[in-house]
Amino acid sequence: MKFRDAVGLEIALRMCEAAIRQAAREGALVSVAVVDAGGHLVTFQRMEGAEIAGPVLAPGKAYTSVAHRMTTADLAPLAAPGGELYGLAGDRFVCFGGGIPLWAGYGEGERVVGGVGVSGGTVAQDVACAEAAASVWRTG
């Protein structure tokens, strides 16, 4: 694994490409967003024909994964009725699968340095596409 301490444009673009390749395999039309440690957009790509909500939901999923330092799939049950974080969803927080935080460092120095969000397919497709993007981050 290569060590990176920030999400740059080059790796973010490669992550988007990986997510879009996975979406093509899944038969989905998606939007993909990569954000930095502050939740600010680094890059965004939308497949032709992808749903109109993608430009809002994909960056929202990426931001949410950074803000909570967990995948949005793992956050979803916590934000559902009866969950510890019920009521969290709304405004900038998107609490269903497709957002993955990007980690850097090791041990006590490990921290979230960005996130990826995918929207447009089923939740399972969005998660698979986001995981394809995150694997680019992990392997370089």
Tab-separated table of N, CA and C in Angstrom:
chain	number	residue	atom	x	y	z
A	1	MET	N	0.843	-1.181	0.000
A	1	MET	CA	0.000	0.000	0.000
A	1	MET	C	0.884	1.238	0.000
A	2	LYS	N	0.580	2.171	-0.857
A	2	LYS	CA	1.292	3.444	-0.894
A	2	LYS	C	0.776	4.337	0.225
A	3	PHE	N	1.678	5.129	0.802
A	3	PHE	CA	1.235	6.064	1.829
A	3	PHE	C	0.931	7.403	1.182
A	4	ARG	N	-0.238	7.929	1.482
A	4	ARG	CA	-0.646	9.259	1.045
A	4	ARG	C	-1.195	9.974	2.268
A	5	ASP	N	-1.027	11.262	2.328
A	5	ASP	CA	-1.598	11.996	3.448
A	5	ASP	C	-2.671	12.986	3.021
A	6	ALA	N	-2.975	13.023	1.725
A	6	ALA	CA	-4.018	13.915	1.228
A	6	ALA	C	-4.574	13.351	-0.078
A	7	VAL	N	-5.804	13.710	-0.375
A	7	VAL	CA	-6.456	13.281	-1.609
A	7	VAL	C	-6.179	14.339	-2.678
A	8	GLY	N	-5.349	13.965	-3.657
A	8	GLY	CA	-5.034	14.865	-4.763
A	8	GLY	C	-5.897	14.570	-5.976
A	9	LEU	N	-5.848	15.465	-6.932
A	9	LEU	CA	-6.686	15.346	-8.122
A	9	LEU	C	-6.378	14.081	-8.918
A	10	GLU	N	-5.098	13.731	-9.091
A	10	GLU	CA	-4.752	12.566	-9.904
A	10	GLU	C	-5.380	11.283	-9.356
A	11	ILE	N	-5.197	11.023	-8.078
A	11	ILE	CA	-5.765	9.799	-7.492
A	11	ILE	C	-7.290	9.877	-7.471
A	12	ALA	N	-7.842	11.064	-7.235
A	12	ALA	CA	-9.296	11.223	-7.220
A	12	ALA	C	-9.901	10.899	-8.590
A	13	LEU	N	-9.243	11.328	-9.650
A	13	LEU	CA	-9.734	11.013	-10.995
A	13	LEU	C	-9.662	9.514	-11.266
A	14	ARG	N	-8.580	8.867	-10.839
A	14	ARG	CA	-8.473	7.413	-11.014
A	14	ARG	C	-9.542	6.681	-10.208
A	15	MET	N	-9.876	7.207	-9.051
A	15	MET	CA	-10.937	6.614	-8.237
A	15	MET	C	-12.286	6.715	-8.945
A	16	CYS	N	-12.559	7.875	-9.518
A	16	CYS	CA	-13.812	8.044	-10.271
A	16	CYS	C	-13.878	7.069	-11.440
A	17	GLU	N	-12.773	6.922	-12.146
A	17	GLU	CA	-12.733	5.993	-13.282
A	17	GLU	C	-13.022	4.573	-12.829
A	18	ALA	N	-12.462	4.161	-11.697
A	18	ALA	CA	-12.697	2.809	-11.180
A	18	ALA	C	-14.161	2.613	-10.814
A	19	ALA	N	-14.764	3.605	-10.208
A	19	ALA	CA	-16.179	3.513	-9.848
A	19	ALA	C	-17.052	3.411	-11.093
A	20	ILE	N	-16.724	4.174	-12.114
A	20	ILE	CA	-17.514	4.153	-13.346
A	20	ILE	C	-17.340	2.815	-14.078
A	21	ARG	N	-16.134	2.271	-14.071
A	21	ARG	CA	-15.935	0.936	-14.668
A	21	ARG	C	-16.782	-0.106	-13.936
A	22	GLN	N	-16.804	-0.019	-12.616
A	22	GLN	CA	-17.618	-0.963	-11.835
A	22	GLN	C	-19.096	-0.761	-12.134
A	23	ALA	N	-19.523	0.480	-12.264
A	23	ALA	CA	-20.922	0.759	-12.589
A	23	ALA	C	-21.305	0.136	-13.925
A	24	ALA	N	-20.417	0.209	-14.908
A	24	ALA	CA	-20.690	-0.404	-16.218
A	24	ALA	C	-20.856	-1.915	-16.063
A	25	ARG	N	-20.008	-2.535	-15.232
A	25	ARG	CA	-20.147	-3.979	-14.979
A	25	ARG	C	-21.461	-4.299	-14.270
A	26	GLU	N	-21.892	-3.397	-13.405
A	26	GLU	CA	-23.120	-3.596	-12.620
A	26	GLU	C	-24.381	-3.249	-13.417
A	27	GLY	N	-24.212	-2.567	-14.551
A	27	GLY	CA	-25.363	-2.116	-15.319
A	27	GLY	C	-26.035	-0.895	-14.705
A	28	ALA	N	-25.265	-0.085	-13.985
A	28	ALA	CA	-25.797	1.100	-13.317
A	28	ALA	C	-25.251	2.365	-13.977
A	29	LEU	N	-25.994	3.441	-13.834
A	29	LEU	CA	-25.562	4.768	-14.272
A	29	LEU	C	-25.416	5.604	-13.011
A	30	VAL	N	-24.197	6.032	-12.714
A	30	VAL	CA	-23.935	6.660	-11.426
A	30	VAL	C	-23.240	8.003	-11.544
A	31	SER	N	-23.265	8.706	-10.420
A	31	SER	CA	-22.447	9.892	-10.200
A	31	SER	C	-21.450	9.532	-9.115
A	32	VAL	N	-20.234	10.080	-9.225
A	32	VAL	CA	-19.155	9.774	-8.279
A	32	VAL	C	-18.530	11.074	-7.817
A	33	ALA	N	-18.332	11.186	-6.506
A	33	ALA	CA	-17.677	12.364	-5.937
A	33	ALA	C	-16.544	11.915	-5.029
A	34	VAL	N	-15.444	12.645	-5.065
A	34	VAL	CA	-14.330	12.435	-4.144
A	34	VAL	C	-14.095	13.757	-3.433
A	35	VAL	N	-14.032	13.691	-2.088
A	35	VAL	CA	-13.815	14.888	-1.281
A	35	VAL	C	-12.537	14.757	-0.466
A	36	ASP	N	-12.034	15.888	0.025
A	36	ASP	CA	-10.832	15.891	0.856
A	36	ASP	C	-11.211	15.766	2.334
A	37	ALA	N	-10.238	15.948	3.220
A	37	ALA	CA	-10.450	15.775	4.658
A	37	ALA	C	-11.469	16.753	5.236
A	38	GLY	N	-11.657	17.890	4.591
A	38	GLY	CA	-12.637	18.868	5.038
A	38	GLY	C	-14.004	18.671	4.417
A	39	GLY	N	-14.144	17.617	3.601
A	39	GLY	CA	-15.408	17.364	2.921
A	39	GLY	C	-15.601	18.198	1.673
A	40	HIS	N	-14.533	18.862	1.218
A	40	HIS	CA	-14.617	19.713	0.025
A	40	HIS	C	-14.379	18.886	-1.236
A	41	LEU	N	-15.155	19.158	-2.253
A	41	LEU	CA	-15.090	18.404	-3.495
A	41	LEU	C	-13.724	18.523	-4.165
A	42	VAL	N	-13.138	17.358	-4.488
A	42	VAL	CA	-11.894	17.310	-5.261
A	42	VAL	C	-12.232	17.074	-6.719
A	43	THR	N	-13.127	16.109	-6.968
A	43	THR	CA	-13.579	15.855	-8.336
A	43	THR	C	-14.939	15.182	-8.309
A	44	PHE	N	-15.638	15.312	-9.435
A	44	PHE	CA	-16.978	14.746	-9.577
A	44	PHE	C	-17.148	14.308	-11.024
A	45	GLN	N	-17.737	13.134	-11.212
A	45	GLN	CA	-18.071	12.672	-12.558
A	45	GLN	C	-19.465	12.076	-12.542
A	46	ARG	N	-20.206	12.318	-13.618
A	46	ARG	CA	-21.565	11.793	-13.761
A	46	ARG	C	-21.657	11.085	-15.102
A	47	MET	N	-22.075	9.834	-15.057
A	47	MET	CA	-22.256	9.088	-16.297
A	47	MET	C	-23.453	9.660	-17.059
A	48	GLU	N	-23.355	9.656	-18.365
A	48	GLU	CA	-24.468	10.129	-19.184
A	48	GLU	C	-25.697	9.283	-18.882
A	49	GLY	N	-26.799	9.956	-18.598
A	49	GLY	CA	-28.050	9.275	-18.298
A	49	GLY	C	-28.252	8.970	-16.821
A	50	ALA	N	-27.285	9.304	-15.972
A	50	ALA	CA	-27.429	9.058	-14.537
A	50	ALA	C	-28.547	9.929	-13.969
A	51	GLU	N	-29.122	9.473	-12.886
A	51	GLU	CA	-30.241	10.169	-12.249
A	51	GLU	C	-29.872	11.603	-11.853
A	52	ILE	N	-30.870	12.469	-11.786
A	52	ILE	CA	-30.620	13.879	-11.488
A	52	ILE	C	-30.225	14.113	-10.031
A	53	ALA	N	-30.510	13.192	-9.144
A	53	ALA	CA	-30.169	13.373	-7.731
A	53	ALA	C	-28.684	13.121	-7.447
A	54	GLY	N	-27.995	12.468	-8.350
A	54	GLY	CA	-26.597	12.111	-8.138
A	54	GLY	C	-25.673	13.262	-7.799
A	55	PRO	N	-25.785	14.414	-8.466
A	55	PRO	CA	-24.900	15.527	-8.140
A	55	PRO	C	-25.078	16.070	-6.716
A	56	VAL	N	-26.183	15.750	-6.069
A	56	VAL	CA	-26.380	16.118	-4.663
A	56	VAL	C	-26.006	14.957	-3.751
A	57	LEU	N	-26.479	13.755	-4.083
A	57	LEU	CA	-26.301	12.611	-3.189
A	57	LEU	C	-24.871	12.077	-3.142
A	58	ALA	N	-24.184	12.002	-4.276
A	58	ALA	CA	-22.816	11.457	-4.274
A	58	ALA	C	-21.878	12.306	-3.407
A	59	PRO	N	-21.828	13.634	-3.587
A	59	PRO	CA	-20.984	14.434	-2.688
A	59	PRO	C	-21.464	14.367	-1.238
A	60	GLY	N	-22.781	14.254	-1.045
A	60	GLY	CA	-23.316	14.135	0.313
A	60	GLY	C	-22.861	12.861	0.996
A	61	LYS	N	-22.836	11.766	0.272
A	61	LYS	CA	-22.353	10.507	0.836
A	61	LYS	C	-20.868	10.594	1.165
A	62	ALA	N	-20.091	11.194	0.273
A	62	ALA	CA	-18.652	11.349	0.524
A	62	ALA	C	-18.430	12.219	1.759
A	63	TYR	N	-19.117	13.339	1.844
A	63	TYR	CA	-19.004	14.245	2.989
A	63	TYR	C	-19.395	13.535	4.289
A	64	THR	N	-20.493	12.815	4.253
A	64	THR	CA	-20.982	12.119	5.439
A	64	THR	C	-19.977	11.088	5.929
A	65	SER	N	-19.355	10.365	4.997
A	65	SER	CA	-18.373	9.347	5.396
A	65	SER	C	-17.158	9.994	6.065
A	66	VAL	N	-16.779	11.184	5.617
A	66	VAL	CA	-15.663	11.905	6.239
A	66	VAL	C	-16.081	12.426	7.610
A	67	ALA	N	-17.232	13.052	7.682
A	67	ALA	CA	-17.690	13.675	8.924
A	67	ALA	C	-17.863	12.661	10.053
A	68	HIS	N	-18.277	11.446	9.705
A	68	HIS	CA	-18.547	10.434	10.734
A	68	HIS	C	-17.496	9.328	10.778
A	69	ARG	N	-16.500	9.409	9.885
A	69	ARG	CA	-15.405	8.444	9.850
A	69	ARG	C	-15.892	7.002	9.791
A	70	MET	N	-16.925	6.805	8.988
A	70	MET	CA	-17.451	5.455	8.770
A	70	MET	C	-18.188	5.421	7.437
A	71	THR	N	-18.391	4.203	6.931
A	71	THR	CA	-19.130	4.095	5.681
A	71	THR	C	-20.577	4.511	5.915
A	72	THR	N	-21.190	5.023	4.880
A	72	THR	CA	-22.598	5.402	5.018
A	72	THR	C	-23.484	4.164	5.121
A	73	ALA	N	-23.030	3.029	4.611
A	73	ALA	CA	-23.787	1.787	4.785
A	73	ALA	C	-23.825	1.402	6.260
A	74	ASP	N	-22.707	1.586	6.974
A	74	ASP	CA	-22.673	1.294	8.403
A	74	ASP	C	-23.438	2.333	9.211
A	75	LEU	N	-23.503	3.551	8.706
A	75	LEU	CA	-24.212	4.623	9.387
A	75	LEU	C	-25.727	4.487	9.236
A	76	ALA	N	-26.185	3.908	8.143
A	76	ALA	CA	-27.618	3.837	7.831
A	76	ALA	C	-28.461	3.272	8.977
A	77	PRO	N	-28.113	2.117	9.545
A	77	PRO	CA	-28.969	1.610	10.622
A	77	PRO	C	-28.938	2.483	11.880
A	78	LEU	N	-27.842	3.193	12.098
A	78	LEU	CA	-27.758	4.082	13.257
A	78	LEU	C	-28.661	5.300	13.102
A	79	ALA	N	-28.886	5.716	11.847
A	79	ALA	CA	-29.705	6.890	11.569
A	79	ALA	C	-31.176	6.543	11.320
A	80	ALA	N	-31.498	5.256	11.283
A	80	ALA	CA	-32.873	4.810	11.059
A	80	ALA	C	-33.691	4.970	12.342
A	81	PRO	N	-35.022	4.971	12.230
A	81	PRO	CA	-35.846	5.062	13.438
A	81	PRO	C	-35.424	4.004	14.474
A	82	GLY	N	-35.254	4.460	15.687
A	82	GLY	CA	-34.813	3.572	16.761
A	82	GLY	C	-33.307	3.491	16.905
A	83	GLY	N	-32.557	4.015	15.933
A	83	GLY	CA	-31.102	3.980	15.976
A	83	GLY	C	-30.541	5.077	16.869
A	84	GLU	N	-29.303	4.901	17.282
A	84	GLU	CA	-28.642	5.862	18.167
A	84	GLU	C	-28.568	7.274	17.574
A	85	LEU	N	-28.493	7.350	16.249
A	85	LEU	CA	-28.349	8.648	15.592
A	85	LEU	C	-29.593	9.026	14.782
A	86	TYR	N	-30.753	8.493	15.175
A	86	TYR	CA	-31.993	8.800	14.464
A	86	TYR	C	-32.183	10.315	14.386
A	87	GLY	N	-32.503	10.784	13.209
A	87	GLY	CA	-32.696	12.205	12.976
A	87	GLY	C	-31.478	12.877	12.352
A	88	LEU	N	-30.380	12.134	12.226
A	88	LEU	CA	-29.159	12.693	11.663
A	88	LEU	C	-29.308	13.048	10.189
A	89	ALA	N	-29.996	12.212	9.429
A	89	ALA	CA	-30.113	12.419	7.984
A	89	ALA	C	-30.785	13.755	7.686
A	90	GLY	N	-30.346	14.366	6.621
A	90	GLY	CA	-30.894	15.651	6.209
A	90	GLY	C	-29.775	16.649	6.028
A	91	ASP	N	-30.081	17.788	5.494
A	91	ASP	CA	-29.081	18.798	5.188
A	91	ASP	C	-27.925	18.155	4.425
A	92	ARG	N	-26.739	18.070	5.013
A	92	ARG	CA	-25.569	17.538	4.306
A	92	ARG	C	-25.343	16.058	4.531
A	93	PHE	N	-26.022	15.437	5.490
A	93	PHE	CA	-25.765	14.038	5.815
A	93	PHE	C	-26.673	13.112	5.014
A	94	VAL	N	-26.048	12.211	4.257
A	94	VAL	CA	-26.767	11.225	3.459
A	94	VAL	C	-26.463	9.861	4.069
A	95	CYS	N	-27.475	9.252	4.652
A	95	CYS	CA	-27.264	8.070	5.490
A	95	CYS	C	-27.770	6.785	4.852
A	96	PHE	N	-27.307	6.498	3.650
A	96	PHE	CA	-27.502	5.176	3.069
A	96	PHE	C	-26.285	4.846	2.229
A	97	GLY	N	-26.099	3.564	1.950
A	97	GLY	CA	-24.859	3.056	1.372
A	97	GLY	C	-24.381	3.755	0.116
A	98	GLY	N	-23.043	3.820	0.000
A	98	GLY	CA	-22.403	4.401	-1.169
A	98	GLY	C	-21.326	5.404	-0.813
A	99	GLY	N	-21.098	5.663	0.468
A	99	GLY	CA	-20.042	6.575	0.899
A	99	GLY	C	-19.005	5.832	1.717
A	100	ILE	N	-17.729	6.061	1.423
A	100	ILE	CA	-16.635	5.375	2.114
A	100	ILE	C	-15.551	6.389	2.472
A	101	PRO	N	-15.119	6.413	3.753
A	101	PRO	CA	-14.018	7.300	4.117
A	101	PRO	C	-12.687	6.745	3.622
A	102	LEU	N	-11.751	7.640	3.376
A	102	LEU	CA	-10.407	7.261	2.936
A	102	LEU	C	-9.447	7.542	4.081
A	103	TRP	N	-8.692	6.520	4.473
A	103	TRP	CA	-7.812	6.604	5.634
A	103	TRP	C	-6.354	6.714	5.211
A	104	ALA	N	-5.564	7.381	6.035
A	104	ALA	CA	-4.115	7.462	5.834
A	104	ALA	C	-3.446	7.314	7.194
A	105	GLY	N	-2.203	6.880	7.179
A	105	GLY	CA	-1.452	6.713	8.410
A	105	GLY	C	-1.661	5.326	8.990
A	106	TYR	N	-1.007	5.093	10.086
A	106	TYR	CA	-1.059	3.784	10.744
A	106	TYR	C	-1.161	3.974	12.242
A	107	GLY	N	-1.788	3.010	12.889
A	107	GLY	CA	-1.860	3.030	14.348
A	107	GLY	C	-2.529	4.288	14.864
A	108	GLU	N	-1.904	4.905	15.865
A	108	GLU	CA	-2.473	6.104	16.473
A	108	GLU	C	-2.482	7.299	15.534
A	109	GLY	N	-1.652	7.258	14.491
A	109	GLY	CA	-1.612	8.343	13.522
A	109	GLY	C	-2.618	8.200	12.398
A	110	GLU	N	-3.415	7.131	12.411
A	110	GLU	CA	-4.395	6.905	11.343
A	110	GLU	C	-5.506	7.959	11.436
A	111	ARG	N	-5.874	8.491	10.256
A	111	ARG	CA	-6.907	9.518	10.214
A	111	ARG	C	-7.615	9.496	8.862
A	112	VAL	N	-8.795	10.079	8.828
A	112	VAL	CA	-9.556	10.200	7.587
A	112	VAL	C	-9.031	11.405	6.823
A	113	VAL	N	-8.687	11.179	5.548
A	113	VAL	CA	-8.151	12.255	4.714
A	113	VAL	C	-9.056	12.591	3.533
A	114	GLY	N	-10.181	11.913	3.445
A	114	GLY	CA	-11.109	12.170	2.357
A	114	GLY	C	-12.195	11.120	2.331
A	115	GLY	N	-12.995	11.166	1.275
A	115	GLY	CA	-14.070	10.195	1.128
A	115	GLY	C	-14.517	10.114	-0.314
A	116	VAL	N	-15.189	9.023	-0.615
A	116	VAL	CA	-15.774	8.829	-1.941
A	116	VAL	C	-17.258	8.545	-1.749
A	117	GLY	N	-18.073	9.082	-2.653
A	117	GLY	CA	-19.506	8.837	-2.625
A	117	GLY	C	-20.007	8.501	-4.018
A	118	VAL	N	-20.907	7.527	-4.081
A	118	VAL	CA	-21.484	7.097	-5.353
A	118	VAL	C	-22.998	7.049	-5.203
A	119	SER	N	-23.712	7.524	-6.221
A	119	SER	CA	-25.167	7.494	-6.210
A	119	SER	C	-25.681	7.270	-7.623
A	120	GLY	N	-26.782	6.545	-7.722
A	120	GLY	CA	-27.440	6.357	-9.011
A	120	GLY	C	-27.925	4.946	-9.243
A	121	GLY	N	-27.268	3.974	-8.612
A	121	GLY	CA	-27.697	2.589	-8.744
A	121	GLY	C	-28.507	2.181	-7.531
A	122	THR	N	-28.656	0.879	-7.346
A	122	THR	CA	-29.221	0.391	-6.103
A	122	THR	C	-28.193	0.656	-5.004
A	123	VAL	N	-28.574	0.502	-3.760
A	123	VAL	CA	-27.611	0.693	-2.677
A	123	VAL	C	-26.443	-0.284	-2.845
A	124	ALA	N	-26.731	-1.526	-3.178
A	124	ALA	CA	-25.654	-2.511	-3.363
A	124	ALA	C	-24.721	-2.107	-4.499
A	125	GLN	N	-25.281	-1.595	-5.602
A	125	GLN	CA	-24.443	-1.145	-6.715
A	125	GLN	C	-23.605	0.062	-6.319
A	126	ASP	N	-24.210	1.007	-5.610
A	126	ASP	CA	-23.469	2.187	-5.159
A	126	ASP	C	-22.315	1.780	-4.246
A	127	VAL	N	-22.567	0.852	-3.332
A	127	VAL	CA	-21.521	0.380	-2.420
A	127	VAL	C	-20.403	-0.301	-3.210
A	128	ALA	N	-20.751	-1.149	-4.178
A	128	ALA	CA	-19.737	-1.842	-4.983
A	128	ALA	C	-18.881	-0.845	-5.766
A	129	CYS	N	-19.506	0.180	-6.303
A	129	CYS	CA	-18.768	1.194	-7.068
A	129	CYS	C	-17.876	2.025	-6.154
A	130	ALA	N	-18.382	2.387	-4.989
A	130	ALA	CA	-17.573	3.143	-4.031
A	130	ALA	C	-16.398	2.305	-3.546
A	131	GLU	N	-16.635	1.024	-3.334
A	131	GLU	CA	-15.544	0.141	-2.900
A	131	GLU	C	-14.478	0.018	-3.987
A	132	ALA	N	-14.897	-0.028	-5.250
A	132	ALA	CA	-13.929	-0.065	-6.356
A	132	ALA	C	-13.064	1.198	-6.340
A	133	ALA	N	-13.677	2.331	-6.072
A	133	ALA	CA	-12.923	3.592	-5.995
A	133	ALA	C	-11.989	3.590	-4.794
A	134	ALA	N	-12.475	3.160	-3.651
A	134	ALA	CA	-11.674	3.150	-2.434
A	134	ALA	C	-10.488	2.198	-2.559
A	135	SER	N	-10.651	1.124	-3.325
A	135	SER	CA	-9.535	0.188	-3.503
A	135	SER	C	-8.389	0.844	-4.260
A	136	VAL	N	-8.692	1.793	-5.142
A	136	VAL	CA	-7.650	2.547	-5.831
A	136	VAL	C	-6.859	3.361	-4.810
A	137	TRP	N	-7.544	3.976	-3.868
A	137	TRP	CA	-6.881	4.737	-2.805
A	137	TRP	C	-5.953	3.826	-2.004
A	138	ARG	N	-6.481	2.654	-1.629
A	138	ARG	CA	-5.711	1.753	-0.771
A	138	ARG	C	-4.481	1.172	-1.459
A	139	THR	N	-4.574	0.923	-2.753
A	139	THR	CA	-3.481	0.248	-3.457
A	139	THR	C	-2.618	1.206	-4.249
A	140	GLY	N	-3.118	2.391	-4.497
A	140	GLY	CA	-2.339	3.392	-5.198
A	140	GLY	C	-2.323	3.205	-6.671
